[in-house]
Short mmCIF file of C-alpha atoms in Angstrom, two decimals:
data_model
loop_
_atom_site.label_atom_id
_atom_site.label_comp_id
_atom_site.label_asym_id
_atom_site.label_seq_id
_atom_site.Cartn_x
_atom_site.Cartn_y
_atom_site.Cartn_z
CA MET A 227 -52.30 -1.75 0.96
CA GLU A 228 -49.95 -3.21 -1.62
CA GLU A 229 -48.33 0.18 -2.19
CA THR A 230 -47.68 0.51 1.57
CA ILE A 231 -46.06 -2.91 1.70
CA SER A 232 -43.96 -2.14 -1.38
CA LEU A 233 -42.73 1.14 0.06
CA ARG A 234 -41.95 -0.58 3.32
CA GLU A 235 -39.89 -3.20 1.50
CA LEU A 236 -38.03 -0.52 -0.41
CA PHE A 237 -37.09 1.31 2.78
CA THR A 238 -36.11 -1.99 4.34
CA VAL A 239 -33.69 -2.71 1.49
CA LEU A 240 -32.20 0.77 1.72
CA ARG A 241 -31.78 0.52 5.47
CA LYS A 242 -30.21 -2.93 5.23
CA ARG A 243 -27.64 -1.78 2.68
CA LEU A 244 -27.17 1.75 3.96
CA TRP A 245 -23.49 1.07 4.61
CA LEU A 246 -22.98 0.23 0.94
CA ILE A 247 -24.71 3.41 -0.24
CA VAL A 248 -22.69 5.58 2.15
CA LEU A 249 -19.43 3.86 1.22
CA ILE A 250 -19.93 4.31 -2.53
CA THR A 251 -20.95 7.96 -2.04
CA ILE A 252 -17.86 8.71 0.06
CA ILE A 253 -15.57 7.01 -2.46
CA ALA A 254 -17.12 8.93 -5.37
CA ALA A 255 -16.87 12.29 -3.57
CA THR A 256 -13.29 11.64 -2.47
CA ALA A 257 -12.20 10.57 -5.94
CA SER A 258 -13.85 13.63 -7.49
CA GLY A 259 -12.17 15.95 -5.01
CA VAL A 260 -8.72 14.43 -5.52
CA ILE A 261 -9.05 14.58 -9.32
CA SER A 262 -10.40 18.15 -9.27
CA PHE A 263 -7.74 19.54 -6.91
CA PHE A 264 -4.64 17.54 -7.85
CA VAL A 265 -5.07 15.99 -11.31
CA LEU A 266 -6.99 18.36 -13.60
CA THR A 267 -5.14 21.40 -14.92
CA PRO A 268 -6.83 24.75 -14.13
CA VAL A 269 -8.19 26.60 -17.17
CA TYR A 270 -8.48 30.39 -17.25
CA GLU A 271 -10.70 32.55 -19.44
CA SER A 272 -10.13 35.98 -20.92
CA LYS A 273 -12.48 38.13 -23.00
CA THR A 274 -12.27 41.12 -25.30
CA GLN A 275 -15.02 42.95 -27.16
CA ILE A 276 -15.07 44.39 -30.68
CA LEU A 277 -17.63 46.66 -32.35
CA VAL A 278 -18.60 46.16 -35.98
CA ASN A 279 -19.81 49.23 -37.90
CA GLN A 280 -20.59 49.49 -41.57
CA ALA A 281 -18.31 51.90 -43.39
CA LYS A 282 -20.21 55.14 -43.89
CA ASN A 283 -19.68 58.35 -45.75
CA ASP A 284 -21.06 61.79 -45.01
CA GLN A 285 -24.19 61.20 -47.08
CA GLN A 286 -25.06 57.83 -45.52
CA LEU A 287 -27.52 57.88 -42.63
CA TYR A 288 -27.49 55.61 -39.64
CA ASN A 289 -30.71 53.63 -39.96
CA THR A 290 -32.19 50.24 -39.16
CA GLN A 291 -31.03 48.71 -42.42
CA THR A 292 -27.46 49.71 -41.64
CA VAL A 293 -27.62 48.07 -38.22
CA GLN A 294 -29.01 44.86 -39.75
CA THR A 295 -26.19 44.81 -42.26
CA ASN A 296 -23.66 45.15 -39.44
CA VAL A 297 -25.27 42.27 -37.56
CA GLN A 298 -24.99 40.09 -40.65
CA LEU A 299 -21.33 41.08 -40.99
CA ILE A 300 -20.63 39.77 -37.49
CA ASN A 301 -21.52 36.25 -38.56
CA THR A 302 -18.97 36.54 -41.34
CA TYR A 303 -16.37 38.04 -39.04
CA ASN A 304 -16.84 35.24 -36.53
CA ASP A 305 -15.57 32.76 -39.10
CA ILE A 306 -12.73 35.05 -40.17
CA ILE A 307 -11.45 35.49 -36.60
CA THR A 308 -10.88 31.75 -36.15
CA SER A 309 -9.47 31.25 -39.64
CA PRO A 310 -5.77 30.62 -40.37
CA ALA A 311 -5.59 34.04 -42.04
CA ILE A 312 -5.84 35.61 -38.58
CA LEU A 313 -4.57 32.93 -36.22
CA ASP A 314 -1.38 32.23 -38.18
CA LYS A 315 -0.34 35.84 -37.55
CA VAL A 316 -1.37 35.55 -33.88
CA VAL A 317 0.81 32.46 -33.45
CA LYS A 318 3.71 34.18 -35.18
CA GLU A 319 3.38 37.40 -33.19
CA LEU A 320 3.19 35.60 -29.83
CA LYS A 321 5.84 33.05 -30.86
CA MET A 322 3.64 30.17 -29.83
CA ASP A 323 4.59 26.54 -30.36
CA LYS A 324 1.24 25.44 -31.81
CA SER A 325 -0.70 25.55 -35.04
CA ALA A 326 -3.54 27.86 -35.98
CA GLN A 327 -5.93 24.91 -35.94
CA SER A 328 -4.93 24.05 -32.39
CA LEU A 329 -5.31 27.67 -31.31
CA SER A 330 -8.78 27.93 -32.86
CA GLY A 331 -9.96 25.29 -30.39
CA GLN A 332 -9.21 27.76 -27.56
CA ILE A 333 -11.06 30.68 -29.13
CA GLN A 334 -14.80 31.20 -29.22
CA VAL A 335 -16.52 34.19 -30.82
CA THR A 336 -19.97 35.06 -29.50
CA SER A 337 -22.44 37.85 -30.06
CA ALA A 338 -25.86 38.66 -28.67
CA GLN A 339 -28.85 38.58 -30.97
CA ASP A 340 -29.24 41.75 -33.06
CA SER A 341 -26.07 43.18 -31.53
CA GLN A 342 -23.14 44.79 -33.29
CA VAL A 343 -20.77 43.82 -30.47
CA ALA A 344 -18.83 40.55 -30.76
CA GLN A 345 -16.92 38.98 -27.90
CA ILE A 346 -13.70 37.02 -28.31
CA VAL A 347 -13.40 34.45 -25.53
CA VAL A 348 -10.10 32.63 -25.01
CA GLN A 349 -9.43 29.73 -22.66
CA ASP A 350 -5.93 28.67 -21.66
CA THR A 351 -4.13 26.99 -18.80
CA ASN A 352 -2.23 30.24 -18.19
CA ALA A 353 -4.19 33.39 -17.30
CA LYS A 354 -1.60 35.78 -18.74
CA ARG A 355 -1.32 33.83 -21.98
CA ALA A 356 -5.10 33.76 -22.37
CA THR A 357 -5.17 37.56 -22.08
CA GLN A 358 -2.38 37.95 -24.63
CA ILE A 359 -4.12 35.66 -27.11
CA ALA A 360 -7.44 37.54 -26.76
CA ASN A 361 -5.88 41.00 -27.22
CA THR A 362 -3.58 39.93 -30.04
CA THR A 363 -6.39 38.20 -31.91
CA ALA A 364 -8.56 41.34 -31.71
CA SER A 365 -5.65 43.55 -32.79
CA VAL A 366 -4.64 41.34 -35.73
CA PHE A 367 -8.25 41.02 -36.85
CA GLN A 368 -8.72 44.79 -36.74
CA LYS A 369 -5.62 45.26 -38.93
CA GLN A 370 -6.51 42.52 -41.42
CA VAL A 371 -10.17 43.44 -41.97
CA PRO A 372 -9.40 46.31 -44.39
CA LYS A 373 -7.30 43.93 -46.51
CA LEU A 374 -9.79 41.06 -46.42
CA MET A 375 -13.10 42.96 -46.69
CA ASN A 376 -11.96 46.32 -48.11
CA VAL A 377 -13.66 48.08 -45.19
CA ASP A 378 -12.39 49.56 -41.97
CA ASN A 379 -15.30 49.08 -39.62
CA VAL A 380 -13.96 47.20 -36.57
CA LYS A 381 -13.10 48.84 -33.28
CA VAL A 382 -11.88 47.28 -30.06
CA LEU A 383 -14.24 48.23 -27.25
CA SER A 384 -12.46 46.61 -24.31
CA LYS A 385 -9.19 44.78 -23.97
CA ALA A 386 -8.67 41.68 -21.90
CA THR A 387 -6.90 42.21 -18.59
CA VAL A 388 -5.33 39.92 -16.00
CA GLY A 389 -6.74 40.35 -12.52
CA GLU A 390 -4.58 40.22 -9.42
CA SER A 391 -6.42 37.13 -8.19
CA ALA A 392 -7.44 35.42 -11.41
CA SER A 393 -9.42 32.29 -10.67
CA PRO A 394 -9.83 29.40 -13.10
CA ILE A 395 -13.23 28.75 -14.68
CA LYS A 396 -12.66 25.01 -14.56
CA PRO A 397 -12.41 22.63 -12.96
CA GLN A 398 -14.97 23.59 -10.32
CA PRO A 399 -14.17 21.29 -7.39
CA LEU A 400 -17.30 21.98 -5.34
CA LEU A 401 -19.57 21.41 -8.32
CA ASN A 402 -17.71 18.25 -9.28
CA ILE A 403 -17.94 16.90 -5.73
CA ALA A 404 -21.67 17.67 -5.60
CA ILE A 405 -22.21 15.83 -8.87
CA ALA A 406 -20.12 12.91 -7.60
CA VAL A 407 -22.24 12.70 -4.44
CA VAL A 408 -25.45 12.54 -6.49
CA VAL A 409 -23.97 9.94 -8.83
CA GLY A 410 -22.63 7.94 -5.87
CA LEU A 411 -26.06 7.89 -4.24
CA MET A 412 -27.68 6.75 -7.47
CA VAL A 413 -25.11 4.00 -8.01
CA GLY A 414 -25.30 2.88 -4.38
CA ILE A 415 -29.10 2.71 -4.39
CA GLY A 416 -29.16 0.91 -7.73
CA LEU A 417 -26.53 -1.58 -6.60
CA SER A 418 -28.43 -2.19 -3.36
CA PHE A 419 -31.61 -3.11 -5.21
CA LEU A 420 -29.63 -5.25 -7.66
CA LEU A 421 -27.97 -7.23 -4.86
CA GLU A 422 -31.32 -7.64 -3.15
CA TYR A 423 -32.85 -8.91 -6.38
CA LEU A 424 -30.06 -11.43 -6.94
CA ASP A 425 -30.12 -12.63 -3.33
CA ASN A 426 -32.55 -15.58 -3.26
CA THR A 427 -31.53 -17.02 0.11
CA LEU A 428 -33.88 -17.34 3.10
CA LYS A 429 -32.54 -15.64 6.19
CA THR A 430 -35.47 -14.98 8.51
CA GLU A 431 -38.80 -16.50 9.48
CA GLN A 432 -40.51 -13.69 7.60
CA ASP A 433 -38.76 -14.76 4.39
CA ILE A 434 -40.19 -18.27 4.74
CA GLU A 435 -43.69 -17.00 5.37
CA ASN A 436 -43.58 -14.44 2.55
CA ILE A 437 -41.86 -16.49 -0.16
CA LEU A 438 -42.92 -20.07 0.58
CA ASP A 439 -46.28 -19.13 2.09
CA LEU A 440 -45.76 -21.67 4.87
CA PRO A 441 -46.29 -21.20 8.59
CA VAL A 442 -43.26 -21.35 10.86
CA ILE A 443 -43.80 -23.95 13.58
CA GLY A 444 -40.39 -23.83 15.17
CA VAL A 445 -37.02 -22.09 15.20
CA VAL A 446 -33.63 -23.58 15.89
CA THR A 447 -31.45 -21.03 17.57
CA ASN A 448 -27.68 -20.94 17.85
CA ILE A 449 -26.39 -22.27 21.17
CA LYS A 450 -23.39 -20.14 21.99
CA ASP A 451 -22.75 -20.75 25.69
CA VAL A 452 -22.06 -24.49 25.72
CA PRO A 453 -19.96 -25.57 28.74
CA LYS A 454 -16.65 -27.03 27.74
CA PRO A 455 -15.62 -30.43 29.14
CA SER A 456 -13.14 -30.17 31.99
CA ASN A 457 -9.59 -31.35 31.41
CA VAL A 458 -9.51 -34.63 33.33
CA SER A 459 -6.72 -37.14 32.74
CA ARG A 460 -7.25 -40.86 32.38
CA SER A 461 -5.33 -41.57 35.58
CA ASP A 462 -7.70 -39.37 37.52
CA VAL A 463 -10.70 -41.13 36.02
CA ALA A 464 -9.21 -44.55 36.84
CA ALA A 465 -8.52 -43.45 40.41
CA ARG A 466 -12.08 -42.31 40.86
CA VAL A 467 -13.76 -45.37 39.35
CA PRO A 468 -14.39 -47.89 42.16
CA GLN A 469 -13.09 -51.42 41.74
CA ARG A 470 -15.20 -54.53 42.12
CA GLY A 471 -16.37 -54.85 45.64
CA GLU A 472 -15.49 -51.22 46.46
CA THR A 473 -17.82 -48.37 47.06
CA TYR A 474 -17.31 -44.64 47.00
CA GLY A 475 -16.12 -43.22 50.21
CA SER A 476 -14.56 -46.47 51.47
#
């Protein structure tokens, strides 16, 4: 029984402050949409793939140990790709106005488990520039590997390309608005319960019975339709008041 009453009170609070919950949700969704469409700068992503093979001679067989060695080399190459030894040349070749350290924040090198293929992922506010950075990084790395590791075992599998209708990967307006709606609902509901908790005033007869545990024996209602006194002047009143010895109608 207590759980039923508690749930009923919860729904009563939500219904009473439904306007507040809806208002906060609309404001959050609107703000998220405006920021996503008009404030945040679109970011594009471009990818290129490279294959790492161990240098082999005619007498060396392709076996499991060789593949495992190549996989271990990828972890080393991942660090080399984002190092100044590679990115300094990328910046110089593309004539970019930024440092290698700044450029490394835009580049991410990933590889699947037990795979000899590494993927260079570049994010930039310009789709064409992201493609150029990805392809140039792969090309420079392929040229520098023989000098750095004394092996020539890197091949570019696929180059990054710019699509005709390249779409940014972020921001995602619809996702941001959906998150804002959820957050707005949570904030609105939480604020509703907080205001209800802080409100210790008595507004209805039920509040008196529930809180004070006293019976209600009477209610004073608001009298709205009270007739207004007519505008009668003093001269009219004096003319209507009978004098001594006079009666009305005489």
